[in-house]
mmCIF file of C-alpha atoms and ligand atoms in Angstrom:
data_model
loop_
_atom_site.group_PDB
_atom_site.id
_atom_site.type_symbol
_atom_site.label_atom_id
_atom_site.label_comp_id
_atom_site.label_asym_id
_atom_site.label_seq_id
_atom_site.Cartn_x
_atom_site.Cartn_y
_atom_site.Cartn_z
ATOM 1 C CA UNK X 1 -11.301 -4.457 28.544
ATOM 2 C CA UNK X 2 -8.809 -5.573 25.702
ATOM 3 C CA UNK X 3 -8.898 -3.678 22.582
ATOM 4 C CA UNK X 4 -9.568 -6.416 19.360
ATOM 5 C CA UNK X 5 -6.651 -6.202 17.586
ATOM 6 C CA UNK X 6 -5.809 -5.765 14.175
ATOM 7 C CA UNK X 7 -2.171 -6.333 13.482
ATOM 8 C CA UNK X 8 -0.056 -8.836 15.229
ATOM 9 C CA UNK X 9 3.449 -9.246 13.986
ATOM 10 C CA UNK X 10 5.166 -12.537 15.335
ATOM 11 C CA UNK X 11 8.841 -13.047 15.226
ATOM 12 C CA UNK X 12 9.406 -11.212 11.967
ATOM 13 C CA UNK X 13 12.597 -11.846 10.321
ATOM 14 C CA UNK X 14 14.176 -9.994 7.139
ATOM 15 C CA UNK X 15 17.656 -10.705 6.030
ATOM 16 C CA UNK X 16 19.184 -9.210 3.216
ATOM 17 C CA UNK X 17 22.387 -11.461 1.783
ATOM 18 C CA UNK X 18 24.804 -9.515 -0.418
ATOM 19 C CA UNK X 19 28.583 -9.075 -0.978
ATOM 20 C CA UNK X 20 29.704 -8.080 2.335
ATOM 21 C CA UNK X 21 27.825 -10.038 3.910
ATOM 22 C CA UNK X 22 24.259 -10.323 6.306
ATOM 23 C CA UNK X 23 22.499 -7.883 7.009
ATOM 24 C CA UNK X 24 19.601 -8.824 9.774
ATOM 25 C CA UNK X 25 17.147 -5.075 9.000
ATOM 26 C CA UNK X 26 14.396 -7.035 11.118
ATOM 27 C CA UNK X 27 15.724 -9.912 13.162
ATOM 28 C CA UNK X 28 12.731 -11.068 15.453
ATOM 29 C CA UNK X 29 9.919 -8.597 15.942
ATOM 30 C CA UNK X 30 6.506 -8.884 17.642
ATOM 31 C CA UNK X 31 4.036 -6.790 18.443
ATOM 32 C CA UNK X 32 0.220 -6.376 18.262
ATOM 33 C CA UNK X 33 -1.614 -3.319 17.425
ATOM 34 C CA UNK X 34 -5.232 -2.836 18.283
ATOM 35 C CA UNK X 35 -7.883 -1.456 16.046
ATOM 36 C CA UNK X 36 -8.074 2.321 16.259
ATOM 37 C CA UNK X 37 -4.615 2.317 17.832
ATOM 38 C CA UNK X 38 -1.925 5.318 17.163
ATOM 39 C CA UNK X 39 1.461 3.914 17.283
ATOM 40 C CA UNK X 40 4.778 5.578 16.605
ATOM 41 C CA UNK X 41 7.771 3.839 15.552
ATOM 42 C CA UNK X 42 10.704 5.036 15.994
ATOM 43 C CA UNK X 43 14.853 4.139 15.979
ATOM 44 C CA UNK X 44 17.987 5.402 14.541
ATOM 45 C CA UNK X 45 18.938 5.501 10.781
ATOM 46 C CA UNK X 46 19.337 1.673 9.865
ATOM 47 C CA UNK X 47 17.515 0.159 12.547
ATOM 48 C CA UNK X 48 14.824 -1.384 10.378
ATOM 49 C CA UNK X 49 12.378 0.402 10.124
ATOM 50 C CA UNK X 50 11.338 1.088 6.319
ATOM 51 C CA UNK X 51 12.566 -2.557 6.167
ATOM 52 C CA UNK X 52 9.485 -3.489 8.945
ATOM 53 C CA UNK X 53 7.121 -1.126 6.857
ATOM 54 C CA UNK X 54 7.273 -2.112 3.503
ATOM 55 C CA UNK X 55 6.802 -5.862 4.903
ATOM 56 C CA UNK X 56 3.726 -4.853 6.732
ATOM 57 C CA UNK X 57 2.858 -2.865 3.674
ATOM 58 C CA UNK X 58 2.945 -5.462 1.388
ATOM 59 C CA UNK X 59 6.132 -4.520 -0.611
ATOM 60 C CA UNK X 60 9.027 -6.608 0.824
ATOM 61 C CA UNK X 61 9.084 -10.132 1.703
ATOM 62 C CA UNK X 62 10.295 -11.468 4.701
ATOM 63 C CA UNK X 63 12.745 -14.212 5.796
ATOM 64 C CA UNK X 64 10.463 -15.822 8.393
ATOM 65 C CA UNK X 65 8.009 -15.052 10.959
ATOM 66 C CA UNK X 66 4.284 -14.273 10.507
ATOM 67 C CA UNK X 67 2.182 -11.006 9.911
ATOM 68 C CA UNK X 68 -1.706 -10.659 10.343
ATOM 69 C CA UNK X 69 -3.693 -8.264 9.989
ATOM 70 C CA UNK X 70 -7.440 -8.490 10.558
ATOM 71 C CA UNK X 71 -6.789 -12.482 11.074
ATOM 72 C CA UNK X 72 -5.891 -13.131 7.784
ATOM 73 C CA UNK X 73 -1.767 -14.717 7.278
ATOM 74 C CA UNK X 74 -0.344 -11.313 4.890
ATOM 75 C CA UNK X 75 3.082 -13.351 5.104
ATOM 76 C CA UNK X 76 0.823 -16.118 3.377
ATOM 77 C CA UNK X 77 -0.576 -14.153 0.697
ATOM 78 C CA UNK X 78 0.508 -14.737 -2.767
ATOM 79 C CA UNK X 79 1.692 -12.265 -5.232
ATOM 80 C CA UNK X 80 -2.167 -11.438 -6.218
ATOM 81 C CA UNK X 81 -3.803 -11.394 -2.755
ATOM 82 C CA UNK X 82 -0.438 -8.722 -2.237
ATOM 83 C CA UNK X 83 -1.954 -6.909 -4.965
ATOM 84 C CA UNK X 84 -5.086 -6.804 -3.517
ATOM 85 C CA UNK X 85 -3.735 -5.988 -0.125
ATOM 86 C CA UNK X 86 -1.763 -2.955 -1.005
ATOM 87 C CA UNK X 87 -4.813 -1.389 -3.286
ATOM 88 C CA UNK X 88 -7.934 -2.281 -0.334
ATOM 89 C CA UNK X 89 -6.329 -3.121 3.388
ATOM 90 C CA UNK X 90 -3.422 -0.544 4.065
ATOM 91 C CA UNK X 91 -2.583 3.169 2.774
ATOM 92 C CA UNK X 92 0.890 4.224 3.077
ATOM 93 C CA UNK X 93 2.291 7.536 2.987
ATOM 94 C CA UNK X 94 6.141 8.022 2.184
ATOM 95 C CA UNK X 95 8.453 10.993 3.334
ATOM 96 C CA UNK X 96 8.610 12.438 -0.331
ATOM 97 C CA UNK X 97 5.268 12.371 -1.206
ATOM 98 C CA UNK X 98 5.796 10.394 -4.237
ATOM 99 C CA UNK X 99 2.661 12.448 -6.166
ATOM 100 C CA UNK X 100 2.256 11.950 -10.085
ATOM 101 C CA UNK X 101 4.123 15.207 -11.010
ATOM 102 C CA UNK X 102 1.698 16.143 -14.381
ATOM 103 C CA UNK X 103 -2.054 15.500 -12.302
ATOM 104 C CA UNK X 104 -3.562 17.099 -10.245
ATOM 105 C CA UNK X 105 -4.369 17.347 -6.442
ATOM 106 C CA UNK X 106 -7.546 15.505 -7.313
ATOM 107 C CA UNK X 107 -6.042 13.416 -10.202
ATOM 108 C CA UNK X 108 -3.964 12.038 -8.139
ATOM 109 C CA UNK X 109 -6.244 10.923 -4.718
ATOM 110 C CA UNK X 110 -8.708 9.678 -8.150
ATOM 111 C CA UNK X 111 -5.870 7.486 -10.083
ATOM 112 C CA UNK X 112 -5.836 5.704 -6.409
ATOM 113 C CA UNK X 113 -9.660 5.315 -6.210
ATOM 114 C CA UNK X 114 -10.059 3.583 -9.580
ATOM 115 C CA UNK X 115 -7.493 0.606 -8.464
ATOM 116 C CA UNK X 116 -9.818 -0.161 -5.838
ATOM 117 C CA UNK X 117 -12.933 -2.170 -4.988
ATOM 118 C CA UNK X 118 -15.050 0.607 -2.762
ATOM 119 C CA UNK X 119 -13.013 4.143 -2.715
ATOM 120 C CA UNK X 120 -14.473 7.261 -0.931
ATOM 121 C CA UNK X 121 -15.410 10.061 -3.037
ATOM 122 C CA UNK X 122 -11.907 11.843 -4.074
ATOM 123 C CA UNK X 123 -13.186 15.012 -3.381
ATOM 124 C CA UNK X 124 -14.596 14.581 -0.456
ATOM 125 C CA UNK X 125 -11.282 13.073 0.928
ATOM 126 C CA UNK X 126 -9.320 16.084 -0.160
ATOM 127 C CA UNK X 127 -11.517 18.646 1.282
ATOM 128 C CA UNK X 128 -11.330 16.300 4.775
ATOM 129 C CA UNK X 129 -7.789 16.440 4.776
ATOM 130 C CA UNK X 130 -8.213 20.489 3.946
ATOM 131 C CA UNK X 131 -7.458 20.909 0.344
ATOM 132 C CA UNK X 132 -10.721 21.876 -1.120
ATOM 133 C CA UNK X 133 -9.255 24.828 -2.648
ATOM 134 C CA UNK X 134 -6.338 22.947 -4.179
ATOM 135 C CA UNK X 135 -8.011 20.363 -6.086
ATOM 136 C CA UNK X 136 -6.477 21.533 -9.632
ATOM 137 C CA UNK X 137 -3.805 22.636 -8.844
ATOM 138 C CA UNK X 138 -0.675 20.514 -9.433
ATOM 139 C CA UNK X 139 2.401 19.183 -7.328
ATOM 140 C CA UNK X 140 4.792 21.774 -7.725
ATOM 141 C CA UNK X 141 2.170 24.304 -7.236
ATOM 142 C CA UNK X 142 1.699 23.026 -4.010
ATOM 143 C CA UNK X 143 3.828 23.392 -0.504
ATOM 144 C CA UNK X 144 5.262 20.194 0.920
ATOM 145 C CA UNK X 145 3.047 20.198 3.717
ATOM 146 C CA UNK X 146 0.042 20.417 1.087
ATOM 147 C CA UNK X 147 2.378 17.467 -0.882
ATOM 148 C CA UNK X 148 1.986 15.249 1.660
ATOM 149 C CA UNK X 149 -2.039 15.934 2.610
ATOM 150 C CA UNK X 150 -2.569 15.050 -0.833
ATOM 151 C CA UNK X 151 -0.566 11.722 -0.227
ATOM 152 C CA UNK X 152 -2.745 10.957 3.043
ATOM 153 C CA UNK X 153 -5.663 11.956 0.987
ATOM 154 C CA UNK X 154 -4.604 9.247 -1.463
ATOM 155 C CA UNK X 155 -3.957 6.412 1.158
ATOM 156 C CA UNK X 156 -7.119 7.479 2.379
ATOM 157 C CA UNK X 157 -9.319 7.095 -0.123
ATOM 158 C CA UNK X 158 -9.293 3.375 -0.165
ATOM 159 C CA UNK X 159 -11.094 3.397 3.043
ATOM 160 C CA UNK X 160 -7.953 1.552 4.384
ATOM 161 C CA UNK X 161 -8.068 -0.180 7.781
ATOM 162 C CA UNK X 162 -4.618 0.884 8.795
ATOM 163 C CA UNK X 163 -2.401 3.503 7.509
ATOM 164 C CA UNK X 164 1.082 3.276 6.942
ATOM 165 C CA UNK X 165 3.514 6.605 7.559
ATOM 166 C CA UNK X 166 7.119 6.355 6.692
ATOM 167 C CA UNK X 167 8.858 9.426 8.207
ATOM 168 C CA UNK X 168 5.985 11.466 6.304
ATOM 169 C CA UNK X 169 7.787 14.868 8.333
ATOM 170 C CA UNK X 170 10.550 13.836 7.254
ATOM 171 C CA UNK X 171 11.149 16.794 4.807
ATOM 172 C CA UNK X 172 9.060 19.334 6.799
ATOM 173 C CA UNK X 173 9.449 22.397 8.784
ATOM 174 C CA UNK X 174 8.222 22.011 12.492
ATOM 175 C CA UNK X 175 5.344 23.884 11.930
ATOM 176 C CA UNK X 176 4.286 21.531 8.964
ATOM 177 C CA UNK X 177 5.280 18.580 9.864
ATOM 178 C CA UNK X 178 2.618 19.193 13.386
ATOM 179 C CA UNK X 179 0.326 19.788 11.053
ATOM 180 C CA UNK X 180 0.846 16.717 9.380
ATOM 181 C CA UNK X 181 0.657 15.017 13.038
ATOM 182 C CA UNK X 182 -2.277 16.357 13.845
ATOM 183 C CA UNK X 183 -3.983 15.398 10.969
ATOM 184 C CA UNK X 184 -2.577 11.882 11.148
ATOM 185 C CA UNK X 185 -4.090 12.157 15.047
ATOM 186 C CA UNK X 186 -7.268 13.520 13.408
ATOM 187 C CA UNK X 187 -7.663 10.253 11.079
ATOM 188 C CA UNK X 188 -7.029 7.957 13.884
ATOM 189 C CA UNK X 189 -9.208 9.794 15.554
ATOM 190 C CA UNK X 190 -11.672 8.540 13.120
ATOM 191 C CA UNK X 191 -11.045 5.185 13.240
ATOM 192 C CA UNK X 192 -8.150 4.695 11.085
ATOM 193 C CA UNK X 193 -5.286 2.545 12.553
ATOM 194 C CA UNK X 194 -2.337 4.801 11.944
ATOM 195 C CA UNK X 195 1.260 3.396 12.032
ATOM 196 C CA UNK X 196 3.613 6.361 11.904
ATOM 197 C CA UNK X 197 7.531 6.666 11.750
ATOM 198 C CA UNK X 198 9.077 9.459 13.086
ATOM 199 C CA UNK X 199 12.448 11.131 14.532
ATOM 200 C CA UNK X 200 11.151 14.305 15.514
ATOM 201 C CA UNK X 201 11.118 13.650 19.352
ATOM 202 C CA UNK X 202 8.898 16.529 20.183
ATOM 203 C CA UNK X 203 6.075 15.132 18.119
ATOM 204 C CA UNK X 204 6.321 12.126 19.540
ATOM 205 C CA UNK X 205 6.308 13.651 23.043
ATOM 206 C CA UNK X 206 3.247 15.789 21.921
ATOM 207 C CA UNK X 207 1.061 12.583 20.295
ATOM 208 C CA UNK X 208 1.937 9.431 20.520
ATOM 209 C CA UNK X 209 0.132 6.709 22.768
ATOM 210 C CA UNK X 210 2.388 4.149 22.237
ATOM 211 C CA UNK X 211 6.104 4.531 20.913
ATOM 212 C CA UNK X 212 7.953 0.812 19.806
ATOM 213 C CA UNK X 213 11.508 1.626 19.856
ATOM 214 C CA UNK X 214 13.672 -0.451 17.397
ATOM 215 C CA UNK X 215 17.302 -0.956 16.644
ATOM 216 C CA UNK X 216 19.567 -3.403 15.236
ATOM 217 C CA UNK X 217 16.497 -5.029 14.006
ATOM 218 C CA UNK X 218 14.943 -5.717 17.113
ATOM 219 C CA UNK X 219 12.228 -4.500 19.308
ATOM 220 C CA UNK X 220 13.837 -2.477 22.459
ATOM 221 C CA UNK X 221 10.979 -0.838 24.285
ATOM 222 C CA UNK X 222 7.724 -0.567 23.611
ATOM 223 C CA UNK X 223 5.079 1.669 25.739
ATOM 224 C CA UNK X 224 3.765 4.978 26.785
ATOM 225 C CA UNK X 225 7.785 5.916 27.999
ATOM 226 C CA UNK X 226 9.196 3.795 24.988
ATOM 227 C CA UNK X 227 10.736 6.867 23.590
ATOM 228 C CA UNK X 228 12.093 8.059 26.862
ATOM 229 C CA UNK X 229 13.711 4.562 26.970
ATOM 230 C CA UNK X 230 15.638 4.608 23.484
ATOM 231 C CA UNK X 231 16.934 8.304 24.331
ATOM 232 C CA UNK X 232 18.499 6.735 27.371
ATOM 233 C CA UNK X 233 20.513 4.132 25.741
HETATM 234 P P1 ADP Q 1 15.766 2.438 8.761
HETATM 235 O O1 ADP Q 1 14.508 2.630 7.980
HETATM 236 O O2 ADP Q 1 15.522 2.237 10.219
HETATM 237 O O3 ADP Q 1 16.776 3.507 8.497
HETATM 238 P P2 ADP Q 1 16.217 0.220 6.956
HETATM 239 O O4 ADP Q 1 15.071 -0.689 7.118
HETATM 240 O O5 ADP Q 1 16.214 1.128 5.765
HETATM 241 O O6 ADP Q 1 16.443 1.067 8.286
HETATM 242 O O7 ADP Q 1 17.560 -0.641 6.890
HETATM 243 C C1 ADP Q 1 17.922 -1.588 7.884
HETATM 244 C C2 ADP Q 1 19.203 -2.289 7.484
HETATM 245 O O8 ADP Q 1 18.958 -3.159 6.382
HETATM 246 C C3 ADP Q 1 20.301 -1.346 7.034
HETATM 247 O O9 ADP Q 1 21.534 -1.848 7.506
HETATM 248 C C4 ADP Q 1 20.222 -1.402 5.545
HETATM 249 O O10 ADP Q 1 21.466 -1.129 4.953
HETATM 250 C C5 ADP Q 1 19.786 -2.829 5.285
HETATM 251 N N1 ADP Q 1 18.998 -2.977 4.054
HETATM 252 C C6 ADP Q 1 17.786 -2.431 3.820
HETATM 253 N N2 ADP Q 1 17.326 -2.776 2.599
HETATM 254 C C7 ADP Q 1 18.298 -3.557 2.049
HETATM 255 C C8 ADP Q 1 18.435 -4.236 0.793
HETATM 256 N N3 ADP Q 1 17.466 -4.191 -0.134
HETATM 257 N N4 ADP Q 1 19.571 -4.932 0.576
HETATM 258 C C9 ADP Q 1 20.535 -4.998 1.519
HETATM 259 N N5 ADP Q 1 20.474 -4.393 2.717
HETATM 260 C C10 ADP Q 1 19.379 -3.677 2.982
#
């Protein structure tokens, strides 16, 4: 039986105008994504991808096309249901972490639970994504790979129905950064729709159930072997 899905991206379209020219960074995607789906995204440097993110993510606008997610129009919204969007519906997770240097562990996953309507309890989040015993301490006191659980911990604790990863191994070692996949797997495992981009190949050997390959914009495999596919070209 078909999965009920939760994001459907039709035709998506994002130009960017400047000096030298266009440049199309998403020129025609579609795809759907089920609820409780894992899906990896992945494509060379320029292909799109942050571009496609941030749109689902609420932070860019696009040129044309629609997104939905959960059957309401997000390329609809105005600027306020945006707001709302970003704090209750999605959690993203970026490849530096982006943490609030001078709070801590805590501090931070909290600052993210008091901009929305129904958090979890912060410190039940961090000790679920295994930081229990870091709770005071503060970013730089902390390892990358315990940088970026406190991130997920923060997109988390909205309770958000699908979770947004932009390269979040990006600046790990390969022990880390399957650590941060598992986890990632872990949440999904849960319930959480988890949208994940990624180079690292052997991750996305190791996890994925569905890889969407994109360049130039565009959509250029997407299925169990999509990653197969894009090595090939
Ligand atoms: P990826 O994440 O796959 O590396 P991006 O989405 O960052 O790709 O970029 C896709 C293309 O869009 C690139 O050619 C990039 O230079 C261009 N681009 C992205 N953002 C902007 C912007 N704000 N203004 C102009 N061009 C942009």
């Amino acid at each position: 039986m078909e999965g009920q899905k939760l994001l459907t991206v039709k035709d998506l379209k994002t130009y960017f105008y400047t000096s030298g020219g266009v440049s199309k960074a998403v020129d025609g995607v579609s795809f759907e994504v089920e609820k409780g789906e894992l899906c990896v995204i992945v494509g060379p440097s320029g292909a799109g991808k942050t571009t496609l993110l941030n749109i689902l993510g609420g932070m860019d606008t696009r040129t044309s096309g629609k997104v939905f997610l959960d059957g309401a129009e997000v390329s609809a919204f105005h600027k306020r249901q945006l707001t709302t969007y970003r704090r209750q519906d999605v959690g993203f997770v970026f490849q530096f972490y982006n943490l609030v240097q001078n709070l801590t562990a805590l501090e931070n996953v909290e600052l993210a639970s008091q901009i929305c309507r129904d958090p979890l309890d912060p410190s039940q989040v961090l000790a679920d994504v295994g930081l229990a015993a870091r709770a005071k301490n503060f970013p730089a006191q902390l390892s990358g790979g315990e940088q970026q659980r406190v991130a997920i911990a923060r997109a988390l604790v909205n309770n958000p129905s699908m979770i947004i990863a932009d390269e979040p191994t990006g600046n790990l070692d390969p022990a880390r950064s399957y650590e941060i996949m598992l986890l990632l797997e872990e949440i999904n495992n849960l319930g959480t729709t988890v949208l994940v981009v990624t180079h690292e190949r052997e991750l996305v050997e190791r996890f994925t159930k569905r890889v969407i390959a994109i360049d130039d914009g565009k959509v250029i495999s997407d299925g169990m072997d999509g990653y197969y596919h894009y090595e090939e070209q």
